[in-house]
Amino acid sequence: MKKELIYSGKAKDLYSSEDENLIVSVYKDQATMLNGARKEAIVGKGALTNQISSLIFQRLAHAGVATHFVKQLSDREQMNQKVDIIPLEVVLRNVSAGSFAKRFGMEEGEPLEQPIIEFYYKSDELDDPFINDDHIRLLKIANQEEISYLKSETYRINELLKDWFSQVGLNLIDFKLEFGKDRDGKIILADEFSPDNCRLWDENGNHLDKDVFRRNLGSLTDVYKMVLEKLKELD
Ligand code: UDP
């Protein structure tokens, strides 16, 4: 099925397949932070992020969200539609945490009156700078109509995810999405959704996400396993 390695990222390797419109994503047993400056091998992580992301993408597709997900192939592999990634990290925040809390001098854990969206320009050389709608249009990353679509789709995805996570006792604090254009130029949700790119707190404020790695709070695979088991409880 897999042919050639076409991209090696921090969390996934992407391979071409026999079908030029499909790729195979292989989720790595590795965690990184600070743009790769800290990197650790974590056995079992790839299988967990692949399973969690597959489960979430299937549910999103069922709810009518257009995504690149085709099917899970094995423990660490899934098949995806090939897309041209729009070089934006679309971050949505429900509660203050991380860089947002730091930037505005807020405590972590303060609920925001309404969800807010931030864009970051995906560029390793530039360290993924914060970017606004005017910059996005100026740099021709996306036009106004596309920016509006990215925002409305991200708000809609947030409502679905918040509901699912709250059903299993988890509070969705914030998350990052990436979108791409398929061969017809249609924007679809791409990349992954797992505790690697969101924050999830339980009722006691325990972190069940990558902050466990970033802040040395315990075993990352133990908490990812908990998230997967909880999500499996959903109808
Ligand atoms: N995030 C991500 N990739 C990045 C930066 C952030 O997936 O390169 C996610 C992160 O896991 C969190 C949200 O986006 O769920 C907001 O992250 P924040 O800006 O607070 O940055 P951090 O504190 O993680 O550096």
PDB file of C-alpha atoms and ligand atoms in Angstrom:
ATOM      1  CA  MET A   1       0.000   0.000   0.000  1.00  0.00           C
ATOM      2  CA  LYS A   2       2.709   2.500   1.059  1.00  0.00           C
ATOM      3  CA  LYS A   3       4.996   3.650  -1.706  1.00  0.00           C
ATOM      4  CA  GLU A   4       7.350   6.557  -1.110  1.00  0.00           C
ATOM      5  CA  LEU A   5       7.916   8.770   1.893  1.00  0.00           C
ATOM      6  CA  ILE A   6       6.666  12.185   0.803  1.00  0.00           C
ATOM      7  CA  TYR A   7       6.901  14.069   4.097  1.00  0.00           C
ATOM      8  CA  SER A   8       8.349  13.375   7.511  1.00  0.00           C
ATOM      9  CA  GLY A   9       6.773  15.512  10.212  1.00  0.00           C
ATOM     10  CA  LYS A  10       7.223  15.658  13.989  1.00  0.00           C
ATOM     11  CA  ALA A  11       4.253  13.399  14.736  1.00  0.00           C
ATOM     12  CA  LYS A  12       3.600  11.627  11.421  1.00  0.00           C
ATOM     13  CA  ASP A  13       5.263  10.336   8.273  1.00  0.00           C
ATOM     14  CA  LEU A  14       3.263  10.616   5.058  1.00  0.00           C
ATOM     15  CA  TYR A  15       3.615   8.130   2.197  1.00  0.00           C
ATOM     16  CA  SER A  16       2.245   8.101  -1.318  1.00  0.00           C
ATOM     17  CA  SER A  17       0.047   5.158  -2.305  1.00  0.00           C
ATOM     18  CA  GLU A  18      -0.965   3.405  -5.521  1.00  0.00           C
ATOM     19  CA  ASP A  19      -3.790   5.935  -5.836  1.00  0.00           C
ATOM     20  CA  GLU A  20      -2.431   9.444  -6.490  1.00  0.00           C
ATOM     21  CA  ASN A  21      -5.327  10.990  -4.553  1.00  0.00           C
ATOM     22  CA  LEU A  22      -4.676   8.994  -1.381  1.00  0.00           C
ATOM     23  CA  ILE A  23      -1.823   8.992   1.114  1.00  0.00           C
ATOM     24  CA  VAL A  24      -0.908   6.788   4.074  1.00  0.00           C
ATOM     25  CA  SER A  25      -0.211   8.627   7.356  1.00  0.00           C
ATOM     26  CA  VAL A  26       1.946   6.775   9.870  1.00  0.00           C
ATOM     27  CA  TYR A  27       1.625   8.071  13.427  1.00  0.00           C
ATOM     28  CA  LYS A  28       4.997   8.116  15.191  1.00  0.00           C
ATOM     29  CA  ASP A  29       5.981   6.817  18.615  1.00  0.00           C
ATOM     30  CA  GLN A  30       7.504  10.171  19.413  1.00  0.00           C
ATOM     31  CA  ALA A  31       6.669  13.398  21.242  1.00  0.00           C
ATOM     32  CA  THR A  32       8.255  16.764  20.495  1.00  0.00           C
ATOM     33  CA  MET A  33       7.948  20.304  21.792  1.00  0.00           C
ATOM     34  CA  LEU A  34       9.532  23.714  21.226  1.00  0.00           C
ATOM     35  CA  ASN A  35       9.513  23.186  17.472  1.00  0.00           C
ATOM     36  CA  GLY A  36      11.326  19.857  17.856  1.00  0.00           C
ATOM     37  CA  ALA A  37      14.020  21.106  20.256  1.00  0.00           C
ATOM     38  CA  ARG A  38      12.865  18.513  22.809  1.00  0.00           C
ATOM     39  CA  LYS A  39      12.135  15.097  21.334  1.00  0.00           C
ATOM     40  CA  GLU A  40      11.447  11.781  23.059  1.00  0.00           C
ATOM     41  CA  ALA A  41      10.576   8.299  21.894  1.00  0.00           C
ATOM     42  CA  ILE A  42       7.315   7.136  23.514  1.00  0.00           C
ATOM     43  CA  VAL A  43       6.395   3.556  22.682  1.00  0.00           C
ATOM     44  CA  GLY A  44       2.667   3.122  22.062  1.00  0.00           C
ATOM     45  CA  LYS A  45       1.907   6.793  21.467  1.00  0.00           C
ATOM     46  CA  GLY A  46       1.409   6.494  17.686  1.00  0.00           C
ATOM     47  CA  ALA A  47      -1.216   3.779  18.057  1.00  0.00           C
ATOM     48  CA  LEU A  48      -3.117   5.913  20.584  1.00  0.00           C
ATOM     49  CA  THR A  49      -3.094   9.174  18.607  1.00  0.00           C
ATOM     50  CA  ASN A  50      -4.037   7.274  15.431  1.00  0.00           C
ATOM     51  CA  GLN A  51      -6.979   5.568  17.142  1.00  0.00           C
ATOM     52  CA  ILE A  52      -8.192   8.744  18.866  1.00  0.00           C
ATOM     53  CA  SER A  53      -7.916  10.814  15.701  1.00  0.00           C
ATOM     54  CA  SER A  54      -9.626   8.111  13.604  1.00  0.00           C
ATOM     55  CA  LEU A  55     -12.508   7.946  16.075  1.00  0.00           C
ATOM     56  CA  ILE A  56     -12.934  11.735  16.170  1.00  0.00           C
ATOM     57  CA  PHE A  57     -12.664  12.186  12.394  1.00  0.00           C
ATOM     58  CA  GLN A  58     -15.239   9.438  11.823  1.00  0.00           C
ATOM     59  CA  ARG A  59     -17.642  11.157  14.192  1.00  0.00           C
ATOM     60  CA  LEU A  60     -17.017  14.555  12.578  1.00  0.00           C
ATOM     61  CA  ALA A  61     -17.625  13.096   9.109  1.00  0.00           C
ATOM     62  CA  HIS A  62     -20.850  11.550  10.396  1.00  0.00           C
ATOM     63  CA  ALA A  63     -21.885  15.010  11.648  1.00  0.00           C
ATOM     64  CA  GLY A  64     -21.342  16.423   8.150  1.00  0.00           C
ATOM     65  CA  VAL A  65     -17.830  17.873   8.440  1.00  0.00           C
ATOM     66  CA  ALA A  66     -15.785  17.395   5.254  1.00  0.00           C
ATOM     67  CA  THR A  67     -12.478  15.743   6.226  1.00  0.00           C
ATOM     68  CA  HIS A  68      -9.494  13.981   4.648  1.00  0.00           C
ATOM     69  CA  PHE A  69     -10.108  10.785   6.665  1.00  0.00           C
ATOM     70  CA  VAL A  70     -10.668   7.661   4.566  1.00  0.00           C
ATOM     71  CA  LYS A  71     -10.018   4.736   6.918  1.00  0.00           C
ATOM     72  CA  GLN A  72      -7.797   3.371   9.634  1.00  0.00           C
ATOM     73  CA  LEU A  73      -5.434   0.818   8.118  1.00  0.00           C
ATOM     74  CA  SER A  74      -3.590  -0.553  11.148  1.00  0.00           C
ATOM     75  CA  ASP A  75      -2.457   0.420  14.635  1.00  0.00           C
ATOM     76  CA  ARG A  76      -0.337   3.326  13.503  1.00  0.00           C
ATOM     77  CA  GLU A  77      -1.536   3.857   9.936  1.00  0.00           C
ATOM     78  CA  GLN A  78      -4.497   5.574   8.350  1.00  0.00           C
ATOM     79  CA  MET A  79      -5.480   6.398   4.814  1.00  0.00           C
ATOM     80  CA  ASN A  80      -6.208  10.010   3.992  1.00  0.00           C
ATOM     81  CA  GLN A  81      -7.171  12.039   0.979  1.00  0.00           C
ATOM     82  CA  LYS A  82      -4.212  13.913  -0.398  1.00  0.00           C
ATOM     83  CA  VAL A  83      -4.572  17.660   0.183  1.00  0.00           C
ATOM     84  CA  ASP A  84      -2.520  20.811  -0.175  1.00  0.00           C
ATOM     85  CA  ILE A  85      -2.252  21.952   3.400  1.00  0.00           C
ATOM     86  CA  ILE A  86      -3.194  25.593   4.003  1.00  0.00           C
ATOM     87  CA  PRO A  87      -0.189  26.784   6.054  1.00  0.00           C
ATOM     88  CA  LEU A  88      -2.245  27.948   9.027  1.00  0.00           C
ATOM     89  CA  GLU A  89      -2.693  26.541  12.494  1.00  0.00           C
ATOM     90  CA  VAL A  90      -6.270  27.367  13.415  1.00  0.00           C
ATOM     91  CA  VAL A  91      -6.439  27.531  17.209  1.00  0.00           C
ATOM     92  CA  LEU A  92      -9.754  27.749  19.048  1.00  0.00           C
ATOM     93  CA  ARG A  93      -9.892  28.546  22.762  1.00  0.00           C
ATOM     94  CA  ASN A  94     -12.782  28.009  25.162  1.00  0.00           C
ATOM     95  CA  VAL A  95     -10.760  28.567  28.342  1.00  0.00           C
ATOM     96  CA  SER A  96      -7.510  30.477  28.954  1.00  0.00           C
ATOM     97  CA  ALA A  97      -4.389  28.314  28.966  1.00  0.00           C
ATOM     98  CA  GLY A  98      -0.881  28.042  27.550  1.00  0.00           C
ATOM     99  CA  SER A  99       0.474  30.842  25.392  1.00  0.00           C
ATOM    100  CA  PHE A 100      -2.825  32.777  25.594  1.00  0.00           C
ATOM    101  CA  ALA A 101      -2.785  32.937  29.401  1.00  0.00           C
ATOM    102  CA  LYS A 102       0.864  33.971  29.279  1.00  0.00           C
ATOM    103  CA  ARG A 103       0.402  36.646  26.594  1.00  0.00           C
ATOM    104  CA  PHE A 104      -2.466  38.370  28.386  1.00  0.00           C
ATOM    105  CA  GLY A 105      -1.275  37.772  31.941  1.00  0.00           C
ATOM    106  CA  MET A 106      -4.295  35.625  32.797  1.00  0.00           C
ATOM    107  CA  GLU A 107      -4.572  32.635  35.080  1.00  0.00           C
ATOM    108  CA  GLU A 108      -4.989  29.328  33.287  1.00  0.00           C
ATOM    109  CA  GLY A 109      -8.526  27.996  33.555  1.00  0.00           C
ATOM    110  CA  GLU A 110     -10.512  31.223  33.125  1.00  0.00           C
ATOM    111  CA  PRO A 111     -13.497  30.475  30.870  1.00  0.00           C
ATOM    112  CA  LEU A 112     -13.710  32.864  27.900  1.00  0.00           C
ATOM    113  CA  GLU A 113     -17.056  34.585  27.378  1.00  0.00           C
ATOM    114  CA  GLN A 114     -17.194  33.142  23.885  1.00  0.00           C
ATOM    115  CA  PRO A 115     -14.854  30.841  21.953  1.00  0.00           C
ATOM    116  CA  ILE A 116     -12.073  32.712  20.189  1.00  0.00           C
ATOM    117  CA  ILE A 117     -10.045  31.769  17.128  1.00  0.00           C
ATOM    118  CA  GLU A 118      -6.383  32.580  16.528  1.00  0.00           C
ATOM    119  CA  PHE A 119      -4.293  31.875  13.437  1.00  0.00           C
ATOM    120  CA  TYR A 120      -0.619  30.967  13.392  1.00  0.00           C
ATOM    121  CA  TYR A 121       1.443  30.850  10.198  1.00  0.00           C
ATOM    122  CA  LYS A 122       2.907  27.365   9.787  1.00  0.00           C
ATOM    123  CA  SER A 123       6.599  28.021   9.261  1.00  0.00           C
ATOM    124  CA  ASP A 124       9.358  26.204  11.144  1.00  0.00           C
ATOM    125  CA  GLU A 125      11.927  28.859  10.131  1.00  0.00           C
ATOM    126  CA  LEU A 126       9.755  31.662  11.509  1.00  0.00           C
ATOM    127  CA  ASP A 127       8.632  29.626  14.544  1.00  0.00           C
ATOM    128  CA  ASP A 128       4.918  29.643  13.610  1.00  0.00           C
ATOM    129  CA  PRO A 129       4.181  33.367  14.196  1.00  0.00           C
ATOM    130  CA  PHE A 130       0.793  34.716  15.241  1.00  0.00           C
ATOM    131  CA  ILE A 131      -0.954  36.065  12.115  1.00  0.00           C
ATOM    132  CA  ASN A 132      -4.221  37.963  11.513  1.00  0.00           C
ATOM    133  CA  ASP A 133      -6.784  38.042   8.706  1.00  0.00           C
ATOM    134  CA  ASP A 134      -5.089  41.011   6.978  1.00  0.00           C
ATOM    135  CA  HIS A 135      -1.725  39.213   6.963  1.00  0.00           C
ATOM    136  CA  ILE A 136      -3.359  36.062   5.632  1.00  0.00           C
ATOM    137  CA  ARG A 137      -4.904  37.966   2.725  1.00  0.00           C
ATOM    138  CA  LEU A 138      -1.716  39.964   2.097  1.00  0.00           C
ATOM    139  CA  LEU A 139       0.433  36.823   1.950  1.00  0.00           C
ATOM    140  CA  LYS A 140      -2.228  35.191  -0.257  1.00  0.00           C
ATOM    141  CA  ILE A 141      -2.524  32.229   2.095  1.00  0.00           C
ATOM    142  CA  ALA A 142      -6.320  32.430   1.863  1.00  0.00           C
ATOM    143  CA  ASN A 143      -8.938  34.896   0.621  1.00  0.00           C
ATOM    144  CA  GLN A 144     -11.704  36.423   2.747  1.00  0.00           C
ATOM    145  CA  GLU A 145     -14.261  33.811   1.810  1.00  0.00           C
ATOM    146  CA  GLU A 146     -11.839  31.023   2.736  1.00  0.00           C
ATOM    147  CA  ILE A 147     -10.922  32.694   6.033  1.00  0.00           C
ATOM    148  CA  SER A 148     -14.629  32.984   6.895  1.00  0.00           C
ATOM    149  CA  TYR A 149     -15.139  29.317   6.041  1.00  0.00           C
ATOM    150  CA  LEU A 150     -12.167  28.245   8.201  1.00  0.00           C
ATOM    151  CA  LYS A 151     -13.631  30.186  11.116  1.00  0.00           C
ATOM    152  CA  SER A 152     -17.232  29.013  10.803  1.00  0.00           C
ATOM    153  CA  GLU A 153     -16.148  25.396  10.315  1.00  0.00           C
ATOM    154  CA  THR A 154     -13.849  25.608  13.363  1.00  0.00           C
ATOM    155  CA  TYR A 155     -16.661  27.048  15.532  1.00  0.00           C
ATOM    156  CA  ARG A 156     -18.959  24.253  14.353  1.00  0.00           C
ATOM    157  CA  ILE A 157     -16.351  21.564  15.060  1.00  0.00           C
ATOM    158  CA  ASN A 158     -15.842  23.080  18.521  1.00  0.00           C
ATOM    159  CA  GLU A 159     -19.529  22.716  19.372  1.00  0.00           C
ATOM    160  CA  LEU A 160     -19.482  19.036  18.350  1.00  0.00           C
ATOM    161  CA  LEU A 161     -16.247  18.237  20.165  1.00  0.00           C
ATOM    162  CA  LYS A 162     -17.155  20.149  23.345  1.00  0.00           C
ATOM    163  CA  ASP A 163     -20.371  18.161  23.543  1.00  0.00           C
ATOM    164  CA  TRP A 164     -18.706  14.757  23.012  1.00  0.00           C
ATOM    165  CA  PHE A 165     -15.931  15.428  25.492  1.00  0.00           C
ATOM    166  CA  SER A 166     -18.324  16.789  28.114  1.00  0.00           C
ATOM    167  CA  GLN A 167     -20.399  13.593  27.796  1.00  0.00           C
ATOM    168  CA  VAL A 168     -17.342  11.677  29.052  1.00  0.00           C
ATOM    169  CA  GLY A 169     -16.407  14.171  31.782  1.00  0.00           C
ATOM    170  CA  LEU A 170     -13.747  16.102  29.887  1.00  0.00           C
ATOM    171  CA  ASN A 171     -13.510  19.854  29.375  1.00  0.00           C
ATOM    172  CA  LEU A 172     -12.183  20.912  25.967  1.00  0.00           C
ATOM    173  CA  ILE A 173      -9.967  23.890  26.813  1.00  0.00           C
ATOM    174  CA  ASP A 174      -8.416  24.625  23.401  1.00  0.00           C
ATOM    175  CA  PHE A 175      -7.271  22.899  20.228  1.00  0.00           C
ATOM    176  CA  LYS A 176      -5.489  23.331  16.925  1.00  0.00           C
ATOM    177  CA  LEU A 177      -6.831  22.339  13.502  1.00  0.00           C
ATOM    178  CA  GLU A 178      -5.317  22.279  10.050  1.00  0.00           C
ATOM    179  CA  PHE A 179      -7.208  22.392   6.787  1.00  0.00           C
ATOM    180  CA  GLY A 180      -6.213  21.545   3.235  1.00  0.00           C
ATOM    181  CA  LYS A 181      -7.543  21.778  -0.301  1.00  0.00           C
ATOM    182  CA  ASP A 182      -8.524  18.575  -2.062  1.00  0.00           C
ATOM    183  CA  ARG A 183      -7.996  17.998  -5.795  1.00  0.00           C
ATOM    184  CA  ASP A 184     -11.148  20.012  -6.574  1.00  0.00           C
ATOM    185  CA  GLY A 185      -9.912  22.938  -4.481  1.00  0.00           C
ATOM    186  CA  LYS A 186     -12.486  22.278  -1.761  1.00  0.00           C
ATOM    187  CA  ILE A 187     -11.326  23.048   1.794  1.00  0.00           C
ATOM    188  CA  ILE A 188     -11.505  20.007   4.066  1.00  0.00           C
ATOM    189  CA  LEU A 189     -10.338  19.281   7.595  1.00  0.00           C
ATOM    190  CA  ALA A 190      -6.927  17.568   7.525  1.00  0.00           C
ATOM    191  CA  ASP A 191      -4.076  16.615   9.882  1.00  0.00           C
ATOM    192  CA  GLU A 192      -5.265  15.014  13.141  1.00  0.00           C
ATOM    193  CA  PHE A 193      -7.287  15.598  16.282  1.00  0.00           C
ATOM    194  CA  SER A 194      -5.748  14.028  19.370  1.00  0.00           C
ATOM    195  CA  PRO A 195      -4.512  15.085  22.825  1.00  0.00           C
ATOM    196  CA  ASP A 196      -1.318  16.086  20.987  1.00  0.00           C
ATOM    197  CA  ASN A 197      -3.077  19.156  19.669  1.00  0.00           C
ATOM    198  CA  CYS A 198      -5.755  19.958  22.192  1.00  0.00           C
ATOM    199  CA  ARG A 199      -6.083  20.510  25.924  1.00  0.00           C
ATOM    200  CA  LEU A 200      -8.470  18.308  27.887  1.00  0.00           C
ATOM    201  CA  TRP A 201      -9.020  18.668  31.620  1.00  0.00           C
ATOM    202  CA  ASP A 202     -11.054  16.300  33.771  1.00  0.00           C
ATOM    203  CA  GLU A 203     -13.448  17.438  36.535  1.00  0.00           C
ATOM    204  CA  ASN A 204     -10.538  17.717  38.960  1.00  0.00           C
ATOM    205  CA  GLY A 205      -8.475  19.842  36.590  1.00  0.00           C
ATOM    206  CA  ASN A 206      -6.095  17.000  35.706  1.00  0.00           C
ATOM    207  CA  HIS A 207      -4.447  17.426  32.315  1.00  0.00           C
ATOM    208  CA  LEU A 208      -5.190  14.585  29.893  1.00  0.00           C
ATOM    209  CA  ASP A 209      -3.186  15.931  26.969  1.00  0.00           C
ATOM    210  CA  LYS A 210       0.284  16.751  25.730  1.00  0.00           C
ATOM    211  CA  ASP A 211       0.862  19.146  28.652  1.00  0.00           C
ATOM    212  CA  VAL A 212       1.698  15.940  30.562  1.00  0.00           C
ATOM    213  CA  PHE A 213       4.801  15.728  28.348  1.00  0.00           C
ATOM    214  CA  ARG A 214       5.448  19.483  28.120  1.00  0.00           C
ATOM    215  CA  ARG A 215       5.234  19.903  31.911  1.00  0.00           C
ATOM    216  CA  ASN A 216       6.536  16.480  33.030  1.00  0.00           C
ATOM    217  CA  LEU A 217       3.308  15.542  34.809  1.00  0.00           C
ATOM    218  CA  GLY A 218       3.494  11.742  34.379  1.00  0.00           C
ATOM    219  CA  SER A 219       3.008   9.068  31.727  1.00  0.00           C
ATOM    220  CA  LEU A 220       1.736  10.445  28.435  1.00  0.00           C
ATOM    221  CA  THR A 221       0.528   7.073  27.162  1.00  0.00           C
ATOM    222  CA  ASP A 222      -1.422   6.435  30.400  1.00  0.00           C
ATOM    223  CA  VAL A 223      -3.450   9.627  29.942  1.00  0.00           C
ATOM    224  CA  TYR A 224      -3.920   9.137  26.179  1.00  0.00           C
ATOM    225  CA  LYS A 225      -5.216   5.628  26.964  1.00  0.00           C
ATOM    226  CA  MET A 226      -7.722   7.154  29.376  1.00  0.00           C
ATOM    227  CA  VAL A 227      -8.922   9.590  26.710  1.00  0.00           C
ATOM    228  CA  LEU A 228      -9.342   6.765  24.172  1.00  0.00           C
ATOM    229  CA  GLU A 229     -11.235   4.561  26.649  1.00  0.00           C
ATOM    230  CA  LYS A 230     -13.537   7.458  27.537  1.00  0.00           C
ATOM    231  CA  LEU A 231     -14.246   8.267  23.877  1.00  0.00           C
ATOM    232  CA  LYS A 232     -15.120   4.630  23.228  1.00  0.00           C
ATOM    233  CA  GLU A 233     -17.961   5.050  25.768  1.00  0.00           C
ATOM    234  CA  LEU A 234     -19.716   7.510  23.443  1.00  0.00           C
ATOM    235  CA  ASP A 235     -22.759   6.131  21.598  1.00  0.00           C
TER     236      ASP A 235
HETATM  237  N1  UDP B   1      -0.993  23.532  19.480  1.00  0.00           N
HETATM  238  C1  UDP B   1      -0.602  22.576  18.560  1.00  0.00           C
HETATM  239  N2  UDP B   1       0.538  22.773  17.838  1.00  0.00           N
HETATM  240  C2  UDP B   1       1.307  23.887  17.958  1.00  0.00           C
HETATM  241  C3  UDP B   1       0.903  24.864  18.900  1.00  0.00           C
HETATM  242  C4  UDP B   1      -0.244  24.661  19.634  1.00  0.00           C
HETATM  243  O1  UDP B   1      -1.271  21.556  18.397  1.00  0.00           O
HETATM  244  O2  UDP B   1       2.313  24.007  17.259  1.00  0.00           O
HETATM  245  C5  UDP B   1      -2.224  23.336  20.269  1.00  0.00           C
HETATM  246  C6  UDP B   1      -1.920  23.091  21.734  1.00  0.00           C
HETATM  247  O3  UDP B   1      -1.828  21.706  22.009  1.00  0.00           O
HETATM  248  C7  UDP B   1      -3.124  23.698  22.422  1.00  0.00           C
HETATM  249  C8  UDP B   1      -3.556  24.824  21.479  1.00  0.00           C
HETATM  250  O4  UDP B   1      -2.988  24.522  20.210  1.00  0.00           O
HETATM  251  O5  UDP B   1      -4.176  22.763  22.503  1.00  0.00           O
HETATM  252  C9  UDP B   1      -3.122  26.189  21.934  1.00  0.00           C
HETATM  253  O6  UDP B   1      -1.731  26.156  22.187  1.00  0.00           O
HETATM  254  P1  UDP B   1      -0.969  27.425  22.805  1.00  0.00           P
HETATM  255  O7  UDP B   1      -0.990  28.548  21.825  1.00  0.00           O
HETATM  256  O8  UDP B   1      -1.521  27.715  24.145  1.00  0.00           O
HETATM  257  O9  UDP B   1       0.533  26.997  22.828  1.00  0.00           O
HETATM  258  P2  UDP B   1       1.380  26.160  23.866  1.00  0.00           P
HETATM  259  O10 UDP B   1       1.096  26.696  25.209  1.00  0.00           O
HETATM  260  O11 UDP B   1       0.911  24.748  23.644  1.00  0.00           O
HETATM  261  O12 UDP B   1       2.778  26.404  23.371  1.00  0.00           O
END
